[in-house]
Amino acid sequence: QVQLVESGGGLVQAGGSLRLSCTFFGLSFSSSTMGWFRHVPGKEREFVAAIVKNGAVTYYTDAVKGRFTISKDNAKNTVYLQMNDLKPEDTAVYYCAADGSGNLVSRSRWPYWGQGTQVTVSS
């Protein structure tokens, strides 16, 4: 059974940092492309970042480039999202996604999802 367990969300002031973690159970983690999405009520869940299987290639949405870093530790079956210089507009529920393929920006290309973790950035 595939399971994704997220942690690391919370409340932070603008300019601060948080690191999200997502541990993946049930499939070969080292051969899985992993990603992060975020959702704000009233909007569609949007792509944030992805890291391809062996970790050599990463993708980011323009809004977070230069501030967020995605990485994965295959020995721990865990993917991270380091978020620096946070802004109030980064406030959202962040979701970990696993085993993406094709157009990674599209939610429909990701079969497995975590439960979500709330990130709130105060101004």
JSON list of C-alpha atoms in Angstrom, two decimals:
[
{"chain": "A", "resi": 1, "resn": "GLN", "atom": "CA", "xyz": [0.00, 0.00, 0.00]},
{"chain": "A", "resi": 2, "resn": "VAL", "atom": "CA", "xyz": [1.39, 3.38, -1.01]},
{"chain": "A", "resi": 3, "resn": "GLN", "atom": "CA", "xyz": [1.51, 6.01, 1.70]},
{"chain": "A", "resi": 4, "resn": "LEU", "atom": "CA", "xyz": [2.97, 9.51, 1.89]},
{"chain": "A", "resi": 5, "resn": "VAL", "atom": "CA", "xyz": [3.46, 11.10, 5.30]},
{"chain": "A", "resi": 6, "resn": "GLU", "atom": "CA", "xyz": [4.15, 14.83, 5.41]},
{"chain": "A", "resi": 7, "resn": "SER", "atom": "CA", "xyz": [5.46, 17.04, 8.17]},
{"chain": "A", "resi": 8, "resn": "GLY", "atom": "CA", "xyz": [7.03, 20.44, 8.73]},
{"chain": "A", "resi": 9, "resn": "GLY", "atom": "CA", "xyz": [4.26, 22.94, 8.13]},
{"chain": "A", "resi": 10, "resn": "GLY", "atom": "CA", "xyz": [3.48, 25.78, 10.51]},
{"chain": "A", "resi": 11, "resn": "LEU", "atom": "CA", "xyz": [3.26, 29.49, 11.06]},
{"chain": "A", "resi": 12, "resn": "VAL", "atom": "CA", "xyz": [6.17, 31.74, 10.13]},
{"chain": "A", "resi": 13, "resn": "GLN", "atom": "CA", "xyz": [6.73, 35.45, 9.60]},
{"chain": "A", "resi": 14, "resn": "ALA", "atom": "CA", "xyz": [7.43, 36.85, 6.16]},
{"chain": "A", "resi": 15, "resn": "GLY", "atom": "CA", "xyz": [11.09, 36.40, 5.29]},
{"chain": "A", "resi": 16, "resn": "GLY", "atom": "CA", "xyz": [11.37, 33.28, 7.41]},
{"chain": "A", "resi": 17, "resn": "SER", "atom": "CA", "xyz": [12.02, 29.66, 6.44]},
{"chain": "A", "resi": 18, "resn": "LEU", "atom": "CA", "xyz": [10.38, 26.27, 6.77]},
{"chain": "A", "resi": 19, "resn": "ARG", "atom": "CA", "xyz": [11.32, 22.79, 5.60]},
{"chain": "A", "resi": 20, "resn": "LEU", "atom": "CA", "xyz": [8.65, 20.34, 4.60]},
{"chain": "A", "resi": 21, "resn": "SER", "atom": "CA", "xyz": [9.32, 16.60, 4.63]},
{"chain": "A", "resi": 22, "resn": "CYS", "atom": "CA", "xyz": [7.47, 13.75, 2.96]},
{"chain": "A", "resi": 23, "resn": "THR", "atom": "CA", "xyz": [8.29, 10.11, 3.60]},
{"chain": "A", "resi": 24, "resn": "PHE", "atom": "CA", "xyz": [7.13, 7.65, 0.98]},
{"chain": "A", "resi": 25, "resn": "PHE", "atom": "CA", "xyz": [6.17, 4.02, 1.59]},
{"chain": "A", "resi": 26, "resn": "GLY", "atom": "CA", "xyz": [5.09, 1.27, -0.77]},
{"chain": "A", "resi": 27, "resn": "LEU", "atom": "CA", "xyz": [6.97, 1.76, -4.03]},
{"chain": "A", "resi": 28, "resn": "SER", "atom": "CA", "xyz": [10.55, 2.12, -5.10]},
{"chain": "A", "resi": 29, "resn": "PHE", "atom": "CA", "xyz": [11.38, 5.61, -3.90]},
{"chain": "A", "resi": 30, "resn": "SER", "atom": "CA", "xyz": [14.65, 5.91, -5.78]},
{"chain": "A", "resi": 31, "resn": "SER", "atom": "CA", "xyz": [12.88, 5.36, -9.10]},
{"chain": "A", "resi": 32, "resn": "SER", "atom": "CA", "xyz": [9.97, 7.68, -8.35]},
{"chain": "A", "resi": 33, "resn": "THR", "atom": "CA", "xyz": [9.67, 11.28, -9.44]},
{"chain": "A", "resi": 34, "resn": "MET", "atom": "CA", "xyz": [8.46, 13.30, -6.46]},
{"chain": "A", "resi": 35, "resn": "GLY", "atom": "CA", "xyz": [6.75, 16.65, -6.27]},
{"chain": "A", "resi": 36, "resn": "TRP", "atom": "CA", "xyz": [5.05, 19.32, -4.20]},
{"chain": "A", "resi": 37, "resn": "PHE", "atom": "CA", "xyz": [1.81, 21.14, -4.93]},
{"chain": "A", "resi": 38, "resn": "ARG", "atom": "CA", "xyz": [-0.08, 23.75, -2.95]},
{"chain": "A", "resi": 39, "resn": "HIS", "atom": "CA", "xyz": [-3.70, 24.70, -2.60]},
{"chain": "A", "resi": 40, "resn": "VAL", "atom": "CA", "xyz": [-5.41, 27.89, -1.55]},
{"chain": "A", "resi": 41, "resn": "PRO", "atom": "CA", "xyz": [-9.21, 27.79, -1.00]},
{"chain": "A", "resi": 42, "resn": "GLY", "atom": "CA", "xyz": [-11.01, 29.02, -4.07]},
{"chain": "A", "resi": 43, "resn": "LYS", "atom": "CA", "xyz": [-8.11, 28.24, -6.37]},
{"chain": "A", "resi": 44, "resn": "GLU", "atom": "CA", "xyz": [-6.89, 25.13, -8.11]},
{"chain": "A", "resi": 45, "resn": "ARG", "atom": "CA", "xyz": [-4.12, 23.06, -6.61]},
{"chain": "A", "resi": 46, "resn": "GLU", "atom": "CA", "xyz": [-0.95, 24.33, -8.23]},
{"chain": "A", "resi": 47, "resn": "PHE", "atom": "CA", "xyz": [2.41, 22.82, -9.02]},
{"chain": "A", "resi": 48, "resn": "VAL", "atom": "CA", "xyz": [5.32, 24.04, -6.89]},
{"chain": "A", "resi": 49, "resn": "ALA", "atom": "CA", "xyz": [8.32, 21.79, -7.56]},
{"chain": "A", "resi": 50, "resn": "ALA", "atom": "CA", "xyz": [9.39, 18.35, -8.74]},
{"chain": "A", "resi": 51, "resn": "ILE", "atom": "CA", "xyz": [12.52, 16.23, -8.59]},
{"chain": "A", "resi": 52, "resn": "VAL", "atom": "CA", "xyz": [13.12, 13.50, -11.11]},
{"chain": "A", "resi": 53, "resn": "LYS", "atom": "CA", "xyz": [13.92, 9.96, -10.00]},
{"chain": "A", "resi": 54, "resn": "ASN", "atom": "CA", "xyz": [17.65, 10.11, -9.26]},
{"chain": "A", "resi": 55, "resn": "GLY", "atom": "CA", "xyz": [17.49, 13.72, -8.16]},
{"chain": "A", "resi": 56, "resn": "ALA", "atom": "CA", "xyz": [19.60, 15.11, -10.99]},
{"chain": "A", "resi": 57, "resn": "VAL", "atom": "CA", "xyz": [16.81, 17.24, -12.48]},
{"chain": "A", "resi": 58, "resn": "THR", "atom": "CA", "xyz": [14.46, 19.62, -10.68]},
{"chain": "A", "resi": 59, "resn": "TYR", "atom": "CA", "xyz": [11.61, 21.85, -11.79]},
{"chain": "A", "resi": 60, "resn": "TYR", "atom": "CA", "xyz": [10.02, 24.87, -10.08]},
{"chain": "A", "resi": 61, "resn": "THR", "atom": "CA", "xyz": [7.15, 27.16, -10.71]},
{"chain": "A", "resi": 62, "resn": "ASP", "atom": "CA", "xyz": [8.34, 30.70, -11.43]},
{"chain": "A", "resi": 63, "resn": "ALA", "atom": "CA", "xyz": [6.87, 32.08, -8.20]},
{"chain": "A", "resi": 64, "resn": "VAL", "atom": "CA", "xyz": [9.26, 30.06, -6.02]},
{"chain": "A", "resi": 65, "resn": "LYS", "atom": "CA", "xyz": [12.43, 29.93, -8.11]},
{"chain": "A", "resi": 66, "resn": "GLY", "atom": "CA", "xyz": [15.43, 31.09, -6.12]},
{"chain": "A", "resi": 67, "resn": "ARG", "atom": "CA", "xyz": [13.57, 30.71, -2.80]},
{"chain": "A", "resi": 68, "resn": "PHE", "atom": "CA", "xyz": [12.50, 27.05, -2.63]},
{"chain": "A", "resi": 69, "resn": "THR", "atom": "CA", "xyz": [14.67, 23.96, -3.06]},
{"chain": "A", "resi": 70, "resn": "ILE", "atom": "CA", "xyz": [13.43, 20.42, -3.55]},
{"chain": "A", "resi": 71, "resn": "SER", "atom": "CA", "xyz": [15.68, 17.50, -2.68]},
{"chain": "A", "resi": 72, "resn": "LYS", "atom": "CA", "xyz": [15.37, 13.81, -1.95]},
{"chain": "A", "resi": 73, "resn": "ASP", "atom": "CA", "xyz": [17.19, 11.35, 0.29]},
{"chain": "A", "resi": 74, "resn": "ASN", "atom": "CA", "xyz": [16.80, 7.89, -1.22]},
{"chain": "A", "resi": 75, "resn": "ALA", "atom": "CA", "xyz": [18.24, 6.22, 1.89]},
{"chain": "A", "resi": 76, "resn": "LYS", "atom": "CA", "xyz": [15.42, 7.72, 3.97]},
{"chain": "A", "resi": 77, "resn": "ASN", "atom": "CA", "xyz": [12.66, 7.50, 1.32]},
{"chain": "A", "resi": 78, "resn": "THR", "atom": "CA", "xyz": [12.08, 11.18, 1.96]},
{"chain": "A", "resi": 79, "resn": "VAL", "atom": "CA", "xyz": [11.65, 14.26, -0.20]},
{"chain": "A", "resi": 80, "resn": "TYR", "atom": "CA", "xyz": [12.14, 17.75, 1.19]},
{"chain": "A", "resi": 81, "resn": "LEU", "atom": "CA", "xyz": [11.01, 21.23, 0.28]},
{"chain": "A", "resi": 82, "resn": "GLN", "atom": "CA", "xyz": [13.22, 23.90, 1.78]},
{"chain": "A", "resi": 83, "resn": "MET", "atom": "CA", "xyz": [11.34, 27.19, 1.69]},
{"chain": "A", "resi": 84, "resn": "ASN", "atom": "CA", "xyz": [13.27, 30.40, 2.28]},
{"chain": "A", "resi": 85, "resn": "ASP", "atom": "CA", "xyz": [12.28, 34.06, 2.14]},
{"chain": "A", "resi": 86, "resn": "LEU", "atom": "CA", "xyz": [8.65, 33.09, 2.60]},
{"chain": "A", "resi": 87, "resn": "LYS", "atom": "CA", "xyz": [5.95, 35.52, 1.55]},
{"chain": "A", "resi": 88, "resn": "PRO", "atom": "CA", "xyz": [2.31, 35.84, 2.63]},
{"chain": "A", "resi": 89, "resn": "GLU", "atom": "CA", "xyz": [1.28, 34.62, -0.83]},
{"chain": "A", "resi": 90, "resn": "ASP", "atom": "CA", "xyz": [3.02, 31.32, -0.09]},
{"chain": "A", "resi": 91, "resn": "THR", "atom": "CA", "xyz": [0.31, 30.60, 2.48]},
{"chain": "A", "resi": 92, "resn": "ALA", "atom": "CA", "xyz": [-1.41, 27.35, 1.43]},
{"chain": "A", "resi": 93, "resn": "VAL", "atom": "CA", "xyz": [-1.86, 23.70, 2.18]},
{"chain": "A", "resi": 94, "resn": "TYR", "atom": "CA", "xyz": [1.16, 21.94, 0.71]},
{"chain": "A", "resi": 95, "resn": "TYR", "atom": "CA", "xyz": [0.80, 18.44, -0.70]},
{"chain": "A", "resi": 96, "resn": "CYS", "atom": "CA", "xyz": [3.46, 15.90, -1.47]},
{"chain": "A", "resi": 97, "resn": "ALA", "atom": "CA", "xyz": [2.92, 13.84, -4.63]},
{"chain": "A", "resi": 98, "resn": "ALA", "atom": "CA", "xyz": [4.63, 10.70, -5.88]},
{"chain": "A", "resi": 99, "resn": "ASP", "atom": "CA", "xyz": [5.36, 8.76, -9.05]},
{"chain": "A", "resi": 100, "resn": "GLY", "atom": "CA", "xyz": [4.73, 11.60, -11.43]},
{"chain": "A", "resi": 101, "resn": "SER", "atom": "CA", "xyz": [5.22, 11.24, -15.18]},
{"chain": "A", "resi": 102, "resn": "GLY", "atom": "CA", "xyz": [4.81, 13.26, -18.35]},
{"chain": "A", "resi": 103, "resn": "ASN", "atom": "CA", "xyz": [3.61, 16.82, -17.79]},
{"chain": "A", "resi": 104, "resn": "LEU", "atom": "CA", "xyz": [4.55, 17.16, -14.12]},
{"chain": "A", "resi": 105, "resn": "VAL", "atom": "CA", "xyz": [2.73, 20.48, -13.78]},
{"chain": "A", "resi": 106, "resn": "SER", "atom": "CA", "xyz": [-0.58, 18.68, -14.21]},
{"chain": "A", "resi": 107, "resn": "ARG", "atom": "CA", "xyz": [-2.22, 17.19, -11.10]},
{"chain": "A", "resi": 108, "resn": "SER", "atom": "CA", "xyz": [-3.58, 14.34, -13.20]},
{"chain": "A", "resi": 109, "resn": "ARG", "atom": "CA", "xyz": [-0.04, 13.03, -13.81]},
{"chain": "A", "resi": 110, "resn": "TRP", "atom": "CA", "xyz": [0.48, 12.20, -10.13]},
{"chain": "A", "resi": 111, "resn": "PRO", "atom": "CA", "xyz": [-1.22, 9.04, -8.82]},
{"chain": "A", "resi": 112, "resn": "TYR", "atom": "CA", "xyz": [-0.27, 9.30, -5.14]},
{"chain": "A", "resi": 113, "resn": "TRP", "atom": "CA", "xyz": [-0.81, 12.15, -2.69]},
{"chain": "A", "resi": 114, "resn": "GLY", "atom": "CA", "xyz": [-0.10, 13.00, 0.92]},
{"chain": "A", "resi": 115, "resn": "GLN", "atom": "CA", "xyz": [-2.65, 14.40, 3.33]},
{"chain": "A", "resi": 116, "resn": "GLY", "atom": "CA", "xyz": [-1.36, 17.97, 3.14]},
{"chain": "A", "resi": 117, "resn": "THR", "atom": "CA", "xyz": [0.35, 20.25, 5.63]},
{"chain": "A", "resi": 118, "resn": "GLN", "atom": "CA", "xyz": [-0.62, 23.86, 6.34]},
{"chain": "A", "resi": 119, "resn": "VAL", "atom": "CA", "xyz": [1.91, 26.64, 5.80]},
{"chain": "A", "resi": 120, "resn": "THR", "atom": "CA", "xyz": [0.91, 30.10, 6.99]},
{"chain": "A", "resi": 121, "resn": "VAL", "atom": "CA", "xyz": [3.09, 33.15, 6.41]},
{"chain": "A", "resi": 122, "resn": "SER", "atom": "CA", "xyz": [2.21, 36.28, 8.34]},
{"chain": "A", "resi": 123, "resn": "SER", "atom": "CA", "xyz": [3.08, 39.76, 7.11]}
]
